[in-house]
mmCIF file of C-alpha atoms and ligand atoms in Angstrom:
data_model
loop_
_atom_site.group_PDB
_atom_site.id
_atom_site.type_symbol
_atom_site.label_atom_id
_atom_site.label_comp_id
_atom_site.label_asym_id
_atom_site.label_seq_id
_atom_site.Cartn_x
_atom_site.Cartn_y
_atom_site.Cartn_z
ATOM 1 C CA MET A 758 -206.365 -149.750 -67.105
ATOM 2 C CA PHE A 759 -203.562 -147.659 -68.661
ATOM 3 C CA LYS A 760 -201.005 -149.204 -70.981
ATOM 4 C CA LYS A 761 -197.684 -147.369 -71.229
ATOM 5 C CA ASN A 762 -197.111 -145.875 -74.712
ATOM 6 C CA GLN A 763 -200.673 -146.637 -75.783
ATOM 7 C CA THR A 764 -201.612 -144.511 -78.793
ATOM 8 C CA LEU A 765 -204.649 -142.239 -78.697
ATOM 9 C CA GLY A 766 -206.305 -144.329 -81.400
ATOM 10 C CA GLU A 767 -205.895 -147.539 -79.361
ATOM 11 C CA PHE A 768 -207.088 -145.754 -76.200
ATOM 12 C CA ILE A 769 -210.244 -144.421 -77.910
ATOM 13 C CA ILE A 770 -211.192 -147.890 -79.189
ATOM 14 C CA GLU A 771 -210.309 -149.646 -75.928
ATOM 15 C CA ASN A 772 -212.443 -147.234 -73.871
ATOM 16 C CA GLN A 773 -215.353 -147.122 -76.304
ATOM 17 C CA THR A 774 -217.280 -149.807 -74.443
ATOM 18 C CA SER A 775 -217.020 -147.871 -71.145
ATOM 19 C CA PHE A 776 -218.826 -144.950 -72.810
ATOM 20 C CA LYS A 777 -222.549 -145.382 -72.065
ATOM 21 C CA TYR A 778 -223.695 -144.308 -75.547
ATOM 22 C CA SER A 779 -220.921 -146.312 -77.211
ATOM 23 C CA SER A 780 -221.869 -146.911 -80.804
ATOM 24 C CA GLY A 781 -218.505 -146.132 -82.339
ATOM 25 C CA GLU A 782 -219.640 -142.696 -83.537
ATOM 26 C CA LEU A 783 -218.026 -140.856 -80.639
ATOM 27 C CA SER A 784 -214.817 -142.805 -81.258
ATOM 28 C CA SER A 785 -214.896 -141.750 -84.882
ATOM 29 C CA LEU A 786 -215.634 -138.157 -83.844
ATOM 30 C CA LEU A 787 -212.674 -138.120 -81.444
ATOM 31 C CA ASN A 788 -210.495 -139.564 -84.207
ATOM 32 C CA SER A 789 -211.559 -136.698 -86.492
ATOM 33 C CA ILE A 790 -210.447 -134.215 -83.841
ATOM 34 C CA ARG A 791 -207.169 -136.121 -83.496
ATOM 35 C CA LEU A 792 -206.558 -135.799 -87.250
ATOM 36 C CA ALA A 793 -207.463 -132.085 -87.387
ATOM 37 C CA ALA A 794 -205.196 -131.420 -84.400
ATOM 38 C CA LYS A 795 -202.222 -132.892 -86.274
ATOM 39 C CA VAL A 796 -202.958 -130.811 -89.377
ATOM 40 C CA VAL A 797 -203.296 -127.578 -87.380
ATOM 41 C CA ASN A 798 -200.228 -128.433 -85.305
ATOM 42 C CA HIS A 799 -198.171 -128.665 -88.485
ATOM 43 C CA GLU A 800 -199.148 -125.124 -89.505
ATOM 44 C CA VAL A 801 -198.865 -123.639 -85.996
ATOM 45 C CA ASN A 802 -195.360 -125.043 -85.614
ATOM 46 C CA LYS A 803 -194.063 -123.342 -88.742
ATOM 47 C CA ALA A 804 -196.008 -120.106 -88.164
ATOM 48 C CA GLY A 805 -192.801 -118.229 -87.464
ATOM 49 C CA LEU A 806 -191.404 -118.809 -90.934
ATOM 50 C CA VAL A 807 -191.477 -116.126 -93.601
ATOM 51 C CA ASP A 808 -194.797 -115.968 -95.545
ATOM 52 C CA ILE A 809 -196.705 -118.088 -93.051
ATOM 53 C CA ILE A 810 -197.729 -115.379 -90.645
ATOM 54 C CA GLY A 811 -200.134 -112.972 -92.193
ATOM 55 C CA ALA A 812 -203.582 -111.490 -92.090
ATOM 56 C CA ALA A 813 -206.293 -113.196 -94.082
ATOM 57 C CA GLY A 814 -206.289 -111.967 -97.663
ATOM 58 C CA ASP A 815 -202.511 -111.753 -98.119
ATOM 59 C CA VAL A 816 -200.845 -113.947 -100.756
ATOM 60 C CA ASN A 817 -197.832 -116.066 -99.687
ATOM 61 C CA ILE A 818 -194.707 -116.959 -101.673
ATOM 62 C CA GLN A 819 -196.470 -119.896 -103.378
ATOM 63 C CA GLY A 820 -199.145 -117.518 -104.575
ATOM 64 C CA GLU A 821 -201.659 -119.181 -102.216
ATOM 65 C CA ASN A 822 -204.268 -117.070 -100.486
ATOM 66 C CA GLN A 823 -202.842 -116.291 -97.056
ATOM 67 C CA GLN A 824 -205.006 -117.361 -94.175
ATOM 68 C CA LYS A 825 -204.740 -116.260 -90.576
ATOM 69 C CA LEU A 826 -204.041 -119.338 -88.499
ATOM 70 C CA ASP A 827 -207.276 -119.092 -86.562
ATOM 71 C CA VAL A 828 -209.220 -118.953 -89.848
ATOM 72 C CA TYR A 829 -207.126 -121.898 -91.087
ATOM 73 C CA ALA A 830 -207.695 -123.890 -87.881
ATOM 74 C CA ASN A 831 -211.423 -123.180 -88.035
ATOM 75 C CA GLU A 832 -211.648 -124.420 -91.618
ATOM 76 C CA LYS A 833 -209.607 -127.554 -90.913
ATOM 77 C CA PHE A 834 -211.682 -128.629 -87.903
ATOM 78 C CA ILE A 835 -214.983 -127.924 -89.658
ATOM 79 C CA GLN A 836 -213.811 -129.718 -92.835
ATOM 80 C CA THR A 837 -212.592 -132.796 -90.915
ATOM 81 C CA LEU A 838 -215.717 -133.045 -88.781
ATOM 82 C CA THR A 839 -218.007 -132.565 -91.779
ATOM 83 C CA ASN A 840 -216.213 -135.038 -94.064
ATOM 84 C CA ARG A 841 -216.536 -137.869 -91.536
ATOM 85 C CA ASN A 842 -220.346 -137.465 -91.598
ATOM 86 C CA ILE A 843 -220.668 -137.970 -87.861
ATOM 87 C CA VAL A 844 -221.890 -134.638 -86.527
ATOM 88 C CA CYS A 845 -225.164 -132.918 -87.324
ATOM 89 C CA GLY A 846 -224.082 -129.446 -86.228
ATOM 90 C CA ILE A 847 -221.016 -127.326 -85.400
ATOM 91 C CA ALA A 848 -220.654 -124.005 -83.558
ATOM 92 C CA SER A 849 -217.358 -122.128 -83.615
ATOM 93 C CA GLU A 850 -215.935 -118.934 -82.121
ATOM 94 C CA GLU A 851 -215.031 -118.042 -85.728
ATOM 95 C CA GLU A 852 -218.599 -118.462 -87.047
ATOM 96 C CA ASP A 853 -221.414 -115.999 -86.256
ATOM 97 C CA ASP A 854 -224.082 -118.718 -86.380
ATOM 98 C CA PHE A 855 -224.061 -122.504 -85.937
ATOM 99 C CA ILE A 856 -223.555 -124.744 -88.973
ATOM 100 C CA SER A 857 -226.183 -127.412 -89.745
ATOM 101 C CA ILE A 858 -224.634 -130.492 -91.408
ATOM 102 C CA ASN A 859 -226.647 -132.560 -93.975
ATOM 103 C CA SER A 860 -229.757 -130.688 -92.966
ATOM 104 C CA ASN A 861 -231.329 -131.522 -96.346
ATOM 105 C CA ASP A 862 -230.648 -135.250 -95.993
ATOM 106 C CA GLU A 863 -233.363 -136.634 -93.767
ATOM 107 C CA ASN A 864 -231.610 -140.022 -93.902
ATOM 108 C CA HIS A 865 -228.631 -138.879 -91.864
ATOM 109 C CA GLN A 866 -228.802 -140.297 -88.357
ATOM 110 C CA ASN A 867 -225.980 -138.156 -86.902
ATOM 111 C CA LYS A 868 -226.592 -137.348 -83.265
ATOM 112 C CA TYR A 869 -223.561 -135.393 -82.060
ATOM 113 C CA ILE A 870 -222.884 -131.665 -82.145
ATOM 114 C CA VAL A 871 -219.475 -130.033 -81.575
ATOM 115 C CA LEU A 872 -218.702 -126.558 -80.246
ATOM 116 C CA ILE A 873 -215.164 -125.357 -80.794
ATOM 117 C CA ASP A 874 -212.702 -122.559 -80.207
ATOM 118 C CA PRO A 875 -210.369 -123.518 -83.061
ATOM 119 C CA LEU A 876 -207.366 -121.475 -81.980
ATOM 120 C CA ASP A 877 -207.672 -119.837 -78.582
ATOM 121 C CA GLY A 878 -205.033 -117.219 -77.791
ATOM 122 C CA SER A 879 -204.148 -116.847 -81.480
ATOM 123 C CA SER A 880 -202.803 -113.326 -80.881
ATOM 124 C CA ASN A 881 -199.885 -115.086 -79.139
ATOM 125 C CA ILE A 882 -198.752 -116.872 -82.301
ATOM 126 C CA ASP A 883 -196.783 -113.895 -83.629
ATOM 127 C CA VAL A 884 -194.734 -113.890 -80.395
ATOM 128 C CA ASN A 885 -194.287 -117.674 -80.242
ATOM 129 C CA VAL A 886 -196.402 -118.289 -77.150
ATOM 130 C CA SER A 887 -198.439 -121.510 -76.856
ATOM 131 C CA VAL A 888 -201.999 -121.519 -78.157
ATOM 132 C CA GLY A 889 -204.764 -124.109 -78.072
ATOM 133 C CA THR A 890 -207.923 -125.630 -79.535
ATOM 134 C CA ILE A 891 -210.881 -126.275 -77.220
ATOM 135 C CA PHE A 892 -213.787 -128.599 -78.079
ATOM 136 C CA SER A 893 -217.085 -129.598 -76.473
ATOM 137 C CA ILE A 894 -219.361 -132.457 -77.605
ATOM 138 C CA TYR A 895 -223.082 -133.016 -76.910
ATOM 139 C CA ARG A 896 -225.782 -135.351 -78.165
ATOM 140 C CA ARG A 897 -228.478 -133.403 -80.027
ATOM 141 C CA VAL A 898 -231.800 -132.894 -78.190
ATOM 142 C CA THR A 899 -233.986 -132.316 -81.285
ATOM 143 C CA PRO A 900 -235.189 -135.299 -83.395
ATOM 144 C CA VAL A 901 -232.480 -137.192 -85.343
ATOM 145 C CA GLY A 902 -232.843 -136.690 -89.106
ATOM 146 C CA THR A 903 -234.048 -133.088 -88.780
ATOM 147 C CA PRO A 904 -231.869 -129.944 -89.106
ATOM 148 C CA VAL A 905 -230.290 -128.953 -85.767
ATOM 149 C CA THR A 906 -231.680 -125.908 -84.011
ATOM 150 C CA LEU A 907 -230.206 -123.401 -81.547
ATOM 151 C CA GLU A 908 -231.756 -125.506 -78.770
ATOM 152 C CA ASP A 909 -229.226 -128.271 -79.516
ATOM 153 C CA PHE A 910 -226.358 -125.835 -78.790
ATOM 154 C CA LEU A 911 -227.812 -124.093 -75.737
ATOM 155 C CA GLN A 912 -227.580 -127.128 -73.468
ATOM 156 C CA LYS A 913 -226.127 -126.817 -69.979
ATOM 157 C CA GLY A 914 -222.479 -127.834 -69.655
ATOM 158 C CA ASN A 915 -223.498 -130.742 -67.411
ATOM 159 C CA GLN A 916 -224.952 -132.401 -70.557
ATOM 160 C CA GLN A 917 -221.589 -132.632 -72.343
ATOM 161 C CA VAL A 918 -220.629 -136.172 -73.408
ATOM 162 C CA ALA A 919 -216.982 -135.244 -74.065
ATOM 163 C CA ALA A 920 -214.656 -132.229 -73.930
ATOM 164 C CA GLY A 921 -210.992 -131.596 -74.501
ATOM 165 C CA TYR A 922 -208.235 -129.316 -75.655
ATOM 166 C CA VAL A 923 -205.105 -129.394 -77.777
ATOM 167 C CA VAL A 924 -202.192 -127.324 -76.478
ATOM 168 C CA TYR A 925 -199.661 -126.426 -79.203
ATOM 169 C CA GLY A 926 -196.758 -125.819 -76.847
ATOM 170 C CA THR A 927 -193.181 -127.024 -76.344
ATOM 171 C CA SER A 928 -194.832 -130.319 -77.199
ATOM 172 C CA THR A 929 -198.314 -130.743 -78.609
ATOM 173 C CA MET A 930 -200.769 -132.487 -76.301
ATOM 174 C CA LEU A 931 -204.376 -133.571 -76.630
ATOM 175 C CA VAL A 932 -206.194 -133.771 -73.265
ATOM 176 C CA TYR A 933 -209.805 -134.971 -73.082
ATOM 177 C CA THR A 934 -212.545 -136.567 -71.025
ATOM 178 C CA THR A 935 -215.684 -138.569 -71.868
ATOM 179 C CA GLY A 936 -216.843 -138.364 -68.254
ATOM 180 C CA ASP A 937 -214.567 -141.099 -66.962
ATOM 181 C CA GLY A 938 -211.484 -139.099 -65.891
ATOM 182 C CA VAL A 939 -208.999 -136.962 -67.836
ATOM 183 C CA ASN A 940 -206.148 -138.340 -69.936
ATOM 184 C CA GLY A 941 -203.344 -136.533 -71.767
ATOM 185 C CA PHE A 942 -201.656 -137.651 -74.986
ATOM 186 C CA THR A 943 -198.418 -136.210 -76.343
ATOM 187 C CA LEU A 944 -197.733 -136.029 -80.078
ATOM 188 C CA ASN A 945 -194.590 -137.661 -81.372
ATOM 189 C CA PRO A 946 -194.105 -135.431 -84.436
ATOM 190 C CA ALA A 947 -191.592 -137.832 -85.959
ATOM 191 C CA ILE A 948 -194.304 -140.421 -86.556
ATOM 192 C CA GLY A 949 -197.439 -138.300 -86.165
ATOM 193 C CA SER A 950 -198.986 -140.324 -83.343
ATOM 194 C CA PHE A 951 -200.324 -139.182 -79.979
ATOM 195 C CA TYR A 952 -199.152 -141.363 -77.050
ATOM 196 C CA LEU A 953 -200.703 -141.653 -73.590
ATOM 197 C CA SER A 954 -198.291 -139.591 -71.481
ATOM 198 C CA HIS A 955 -200.517 -138.295 -68.637
ATOM 199 C CA PRO A 956 -203.042 -140.960 -67.546
ATOM 200 C CA ASN A 957 -205.794 -139.969 -65.081
ATOM 201 C CA ILE A 958 -204.717 -136.335 -64.557
ATOM 202 C CA GLN A 959 -205.847 -134.916 -61.192
ATOM 203 C CA PHE A 960 -205.964 -131.260 -60.148
ATOM 204 C CA PRO A 961 -204.111 -130.971 -56.791
ATOM 205 C CA GLU A 962 -206.789 -129.830 -54.288
ATOM 206 C CA ASN A 963 -204.526 -126.952 -53.250
ATOM 207 C CA GLY A 964 -202.134 -124.902 -55.344
ATOM 208 C CA THR A 965 -199.822 -121.917 -55.105
ATOM 209 C CA ILE A 966 -200.215 -120.456 -58.601
ATOM 210 C CA TYR A 967 -202.808 -117.831 -59.518
ATOM 211 C CA SER A 968 -203.415 -116.754 -63.112
ATOM 212 C CA VAL A 969 -205.213 -113.462 -63.764
ATOM 213 C CA ASN A 970 -204.579 -110.312 -65.793
ATOM 214 C CA GLU A 971 -203.689 -108.040 -62.870
ATOM 215 C CA GLY A 972 -203.594 -105.088 -65.257
ATOM 216 C CA ASN A 973 -207.378 -105.082 -64.887
ATOM 217 C CA TYR A 974 -207.188 -105.036 -61.058
ATOM 218 C CA ILE A 975 -208.838 -101.636 -60.582
ATOM 219 C CA HIS A 976 -211.806 -102.790 -62.708
ATOM 220 C CA PHE A 977 -212.437 -106.049 -60.794
ATOM 221 C CA PRO A 978 -215.312 -106.682 -58.338
ATOM 222 C CA GLN A 979 -214.276 -106.127 -54.695
ATOM 223 C CA GLY A 980 -214.360 -109.872 -53.927
ATOM 224 C CA ILE A 981 -211.768 -110.561 -56.632
ATOM 225 C CA LYS A 982 -209.586 -107.646 -55.447
ATOM 226 C CA ASN A 983 -209.714 -109.061 -51.910
ATOM 227 C CA TYR A 984 -208.769 -112.540 -53.185
ATOM 228 C CA ILE A 985 -205.779 -111.189 -55.163
ATOM 229 C CA LYS A 986 -204.530 -109.365 -52.042
ATOM 230 C CA TYR A 987 -205.018 -112.649 -50.101
ATOM 231 C CA CYS A 988 -202.783 -114.437 -52.657
ATOM 232 C CA GLN A 989 -200.090 -111.805 -52.135
ATOM 233 C CA MET A 990 -200.116 -111.856 -48.304
ATOM 234 C CA GLU A 991 -197.175 -113.348 -46.355
ATOM 235 C CA GLU A 992 -198.992 -116.095 -44.456
ATOM 236 C CA ASN A 993 -198.975 -119.939 -44.450
ATOM 237 C CA ASP A 994 -198.237 -121.124 -48.032
ATOM 238 C CA ARG A 995 -198.535 -117.578 -49.381
ATOM 239 C CA PRO A 996 -197.595 -115.363 -51.161
ATOM 240 C CA TYR A 997 -198.569 -117.463 -54.196
ATOM 241 C CA THR A 998 -196.798 -117.307 -57.547
ATOM 242 C CA SER A 999 -198.437 -115.196 -60.281
ATOM 243 C CA ARG A 1000 -198.310 -116.917 -63.700
ATOM 244 C CA TYR A 1001 -200.420 -115.578 -66.601
ATOM 245 C CA ILE A 1002 -199.421 -116.072 -70.217
ATOM 246 C CA GLY A 1003 -202.599 -114.902 -71.886
ATOM 247 C CA SER A 1004 -203.467 -118.316 -73.283
ATOM 248 C CA LEU A 1005 -206.284 -120.052 -71.380
ATOM 249 C CA VAL A 1006 -205.339 -123.567 -72.501
ATOM 250 C CA SER A 1007 -201.700 -123.130 -71.437
ATOM 251 C CA ASP A 1008 -202.489 -121.482 -68.085
ATOM 252 C CA PHE A 1009 -205.158 -124.124 -67.381
ATOM 253 C CA HIS A 1010 -202.878 -127.024 -68.360
ATOM 254 C CA ARG A 1011 -200.004 -125.843 -66.149
ATOM 255 C CA ASN A 1012 -202.344 -125.245 -63.219
ATOM 256 C CA MET A 1013 -203.941 -128.701 -63.613
ATOM 257 C CA ILE A 1014 -200.549 -130.407 -63.498
ATOM 258 C CA LYS A 1015 -198.997 -128.257 -60.725
ATOM 259 C CA GLY A 1016 -202.022 -126.957 -58.795
ATOM 260 C CA GLY A 1017 -203.383 -123.459 -59.267
ATOM 261 C CA ILE A 1018 -206.294 -121.248 -60.253
ATOM 262 C CA TYR A 1019 -207.236 -119.285 -63.384
ATOM 263 C CA LEU A 1020 -209.507 -116.267 -63.124
ATOM 264 C CA TYR A 1021 -211.147 -114.173 -65.818
ATOM 265 C CA PRO A 1022 -213.642 -112.123 -63.744
ATOM 266 C CA LYS A 1023 -216.229 -109.697 -64.956
ATOM 267 C CA SER A 1024 -215.126 -106.090 -64.675
ATOM 268 C CA SER A 1025 -216.178 -102.555 -65.570
ATOM 269 C CA LEU A 1026 -214.464 -103.297 -68.911
ATOM 270 C CA ASN A 1027 -216.130 -106.703 -69.525
ATOM 271 C CA ALA A 1028 -219.571 -106.746 -67.902
ATOM 272 C CA GLU A 1029 -219.862 -110.559 -68.188
ATOM 273 C CA GLY A 1030 -216.148 -111.358 -68.386
ATOM 274 C CA LYS A 1031 -214.363 -112.181 -71.641
ATOM 275 C CA LEU A 1032 -214.477 -115.969 -71.974
ATOM 276 C CA ARG A 1033 -217.290 -117.693 -73.887
ATOM 277 C CA LEU A 1034 -219.481 -120.102 -71.947
ATOM 278 C CA LEU A 1035 -220.205 -122.637 -74.681
ATOM 279 C CA TYR A 1036 -216.802 -123.365 -76.235
ATOM 280 C CA GLU A 1037 -214.308 -122.176 -73.616
ATOM 281 C CA CYS A 1038 -215.749 -122.285 -70.079
ATOM 282 C CA ASN A 1039 -218.010 -125.362 -70.315
ATOM 283 C CA PRO A 1040 -215.407 -127.722 -71.844
ATOM 284 C CA MET A 1041 -212.655 -126.516 -69.478
ATOM 285 C CA ALA A 1042 -215.062 -126.809 -66.522
ATOM 286 C CA PHE A 1043 -216.005 -130.401 -67.509
ATOM 287 C CA ILE A 1044 -212.300 -131.313 -67.704
ATOM 288 C CA ALA A 1045 -211.560 -129.552 -64.401
ATOM 289 C CA GLU A 1046 -214.332 -131.392 -62.533
ATOM 290 C CA GLN A 1047 -213.340 -134.720 -64.073
ATOM 291 C CA ALA A 1048 -209.820 -134.042 -62.730
ATOM 292 C CA ASN A 1049 -211.145 -133.315 -59.212
ATOM 293 C CA GLY A 1050 -210.977 -129.537 -59.748
ATOM 294 C CA LYS A 1051 -213.769 -126.949 -59.744
ATOM 295 C CA ALA A 1052 -215.145 -124.208 -62.015
ATOM 296 C CA SER A 1053 -217.631 -121.432 -61.235
ATOM 297 C CA ASP A 1054 -218.483 -117.859 -62.159
ATOM 298 C CA GLY A 1055 -217.613 -116.902 -58.580
ATOM 299 C CA PHE A 1056 -221.029 -117.986 -57.315
ATOM 300 C CA THR A 1057 -222.582 -120.673 -59.582
ATOM 301 C CA ARG A 1058 -221.121 -123.942 -60.926
ATOM 302 C CA ILE A 1059 -220.260 -123.254 -64.601
ATOM 303 C CA LEU A 1060 -221.785 -126.565 -65.755
ATOM 304 C CA ASP A 1061 -225.168 -125.623 -64.222
ATOM 305 C CA ILE A 1062 -225.491 -122.287 -66.072
ATOM 306 C CA LYS A 1063 -228.308 -122.352 -68.657
ATOM 307 C CA PRO A 1064 -226.956 -120.762 -71.847
ATOM 308 C CA THR A 1065 -229.117 -118.114 -73.536
ATOM 309 C CA GLU A 1066 -227.011 -117.349 -76.613
ATOM 310 C CA LEU A 1067 -224.276 -118.935 -78.717
ATOM 311 C CA HIS A 1068 -221.434 -116.509 -77.953
ATOM 312 C CA GLN A 1069 -222.453 -115.688 -74.412
ATOM 313 C CA ARG A 1070 -219.659 -114.651 -72.017
ATOM 314 C CA VAL A 1071 -219.414 -115.538 -68.318
ATOM 315 C CA PRO A 1072 -216.983 -114.720 -65.491
ATOM 316 C CA PHE A 1073 -214.679 -117.751 -65.077
ATOM 317 C CA VAL A 1074 -212.826 -119.081 -62.012
ATOM 318 C CA CYS A 1075 -211.343 -122.541 -62.500
ATOM 319 C CA GLY A 1076 -208.711 -124.788 -60.943
ATOM 320 C CA SER A 1077 -207.775 -126.469 -57.672
ATOM 321 C CA LYS A 1078 -210.943 -127.116 -55.702
ATOM 322 C CA ASN A 1079 -209.900 -125.388 -52.440
ATOM 323 C CA MET A 1080 -208.643 -122.304 -54.323
ATOM 324 C CA VAL A 1081 -211.930 -121.905 -56.247
ATOM 325 C CA GLU A 1082 -213.871 -122.287 -52.996
ATOM 326 C CA LYS A 1083 -211.699 -119.580 -51.398
ATOM 327 C CA VAL A 1084 -212.595 -117.187 -54.247
ATOM 328 C CA GLU A 1085 -216.297 -118.024 -53.795
ATOM 329 C CA GLU A 1086 -215.889 -117.221 -50.068
ATOM 330 C CA PHE A 1087 -214.434 -113.778 -50.885
ATOM 331 C CA MET A 1088 -217.150 -113.118 -53.472
ATOM 332 C CA LYS A 1089 -219.900 -114.027 -50.983
ATOM 333 C CA LYS A 1090 -218.394 -111.818 -48.217
ATOM 334 C CA ALA A 1091 -218.083 -108.855 -50.580
ATOM 335 C CA ILE A 1092 -221.793 -108.791 -51.514
HETATM 336 P P1 P6P B 2103 -206.526 -110.717 -71.693
HETATM 337 C C1 P6P B 2103 -207.140 -115.356 -75.401
HETATM 338 O O1 P6P B 2103 -207.629 -114.259 -76.193
HETATM 339 C C2 P6P B 2103 -208.115 -115.533 -74.254
HETATM 340 O O2 P6P B 2103 -209.365 -115.862 -74.750
HETATM 341 C C3 P6P B 2103 -207.601 -116.592 -73.291
HETATM 342 O O3 P6P B 2103 -206.935 -117.629 -73.934
HETATM 343 C C4 P6P B 2103 -206.694 -115.790 -72.383
HETATM 344 O O4 P6P B 2103 -206.554 -116.370 -71.087
HETATM 345 C C5 P6P B 2103 -207.405 -114.439 -72.299
HETATM 346 O O5 P6P B 2103 -208.183 -114.317 -73.502
HETATM 347 C C6 P6P B 2103 -206.438 -113.273 -72.241
HETATM 348 O O6 P6P B 2103 -207.204 -112.095 -72.167
HETATM 349 O O7 P6P B 2103 -207.675 -109.728 -71.627
HETATM 350 O O8 P6P B 2103 -205.933 -110.954 -70.325
HETATM 351 O O9 P6P B 2103 -205.479 -110.395 -72.731
#
């Protein structure tokens, strides 16, 4: 049941009971992410001002150590998640290895781990293009009260208990799922609250937008080349519209609302593609499927891929179900 103008905090509490593991910890974890998103949003939104943009190591006008925004976002999310004493481990695109929380305190009973891309598309900040945070939440698989191990992080995407993203765009939105549909909340910056603005988001089964970096066309597998030519043909609802802004969260969000497909294939430049399985593809795939969309590597369902390493990359095709299946058809024919 969706209540107009419900805040994210009210929504999290109200839907806690529908979550099969509901013990309040996931609610508290989601509230931590909500808080960190507001803090990062504040910095992202003023990034264009003098002395805010800068490489790590610079000193700004207040004499503070300058931090790149992705370093800043990483620190804020890790700090917020750690302070709430809910998670037992964190993995981040900005950290070489996973972080074990309270590993020396055998009394801690924390059972959730979070994997995060704190600021995806951060190279776009200097040119004022939307960027995003992506998060993925699992229950640990090793015994509670012991330090987490790599095994806790290398779970298949179909084991996620929650996933979501924040898009810092013309408005800032937090979109997430706990396995019971996808809901979008828009931040009212005047009062600092997220409000339910997009209840039960559904990917249209068909779409007419395709998002891919066509500059890499000559390096793509033949099946992808054939699909791109298919999108450009004058036939039925085609040619499609090409929209690619170089920010996964923004391209994904637009395609989910309007109908479309995002592709980051492998190529002779990126043998396994560019996007990371654990904290980009898996969370976006969970959201896509919960919104009646689809996500694969061109052959295999993303959520069924068994991870082998923390920063592993996979080819990624995600969006409207019938469009993803069309790509899979072209990939199969081209073998
Ligand atoms: P390219 C941003 O760096 C990112 O991870 C995604 O957000 C984006 O879709 C993609 O890479 C852009 O990569 O190679 O097309 O510039």
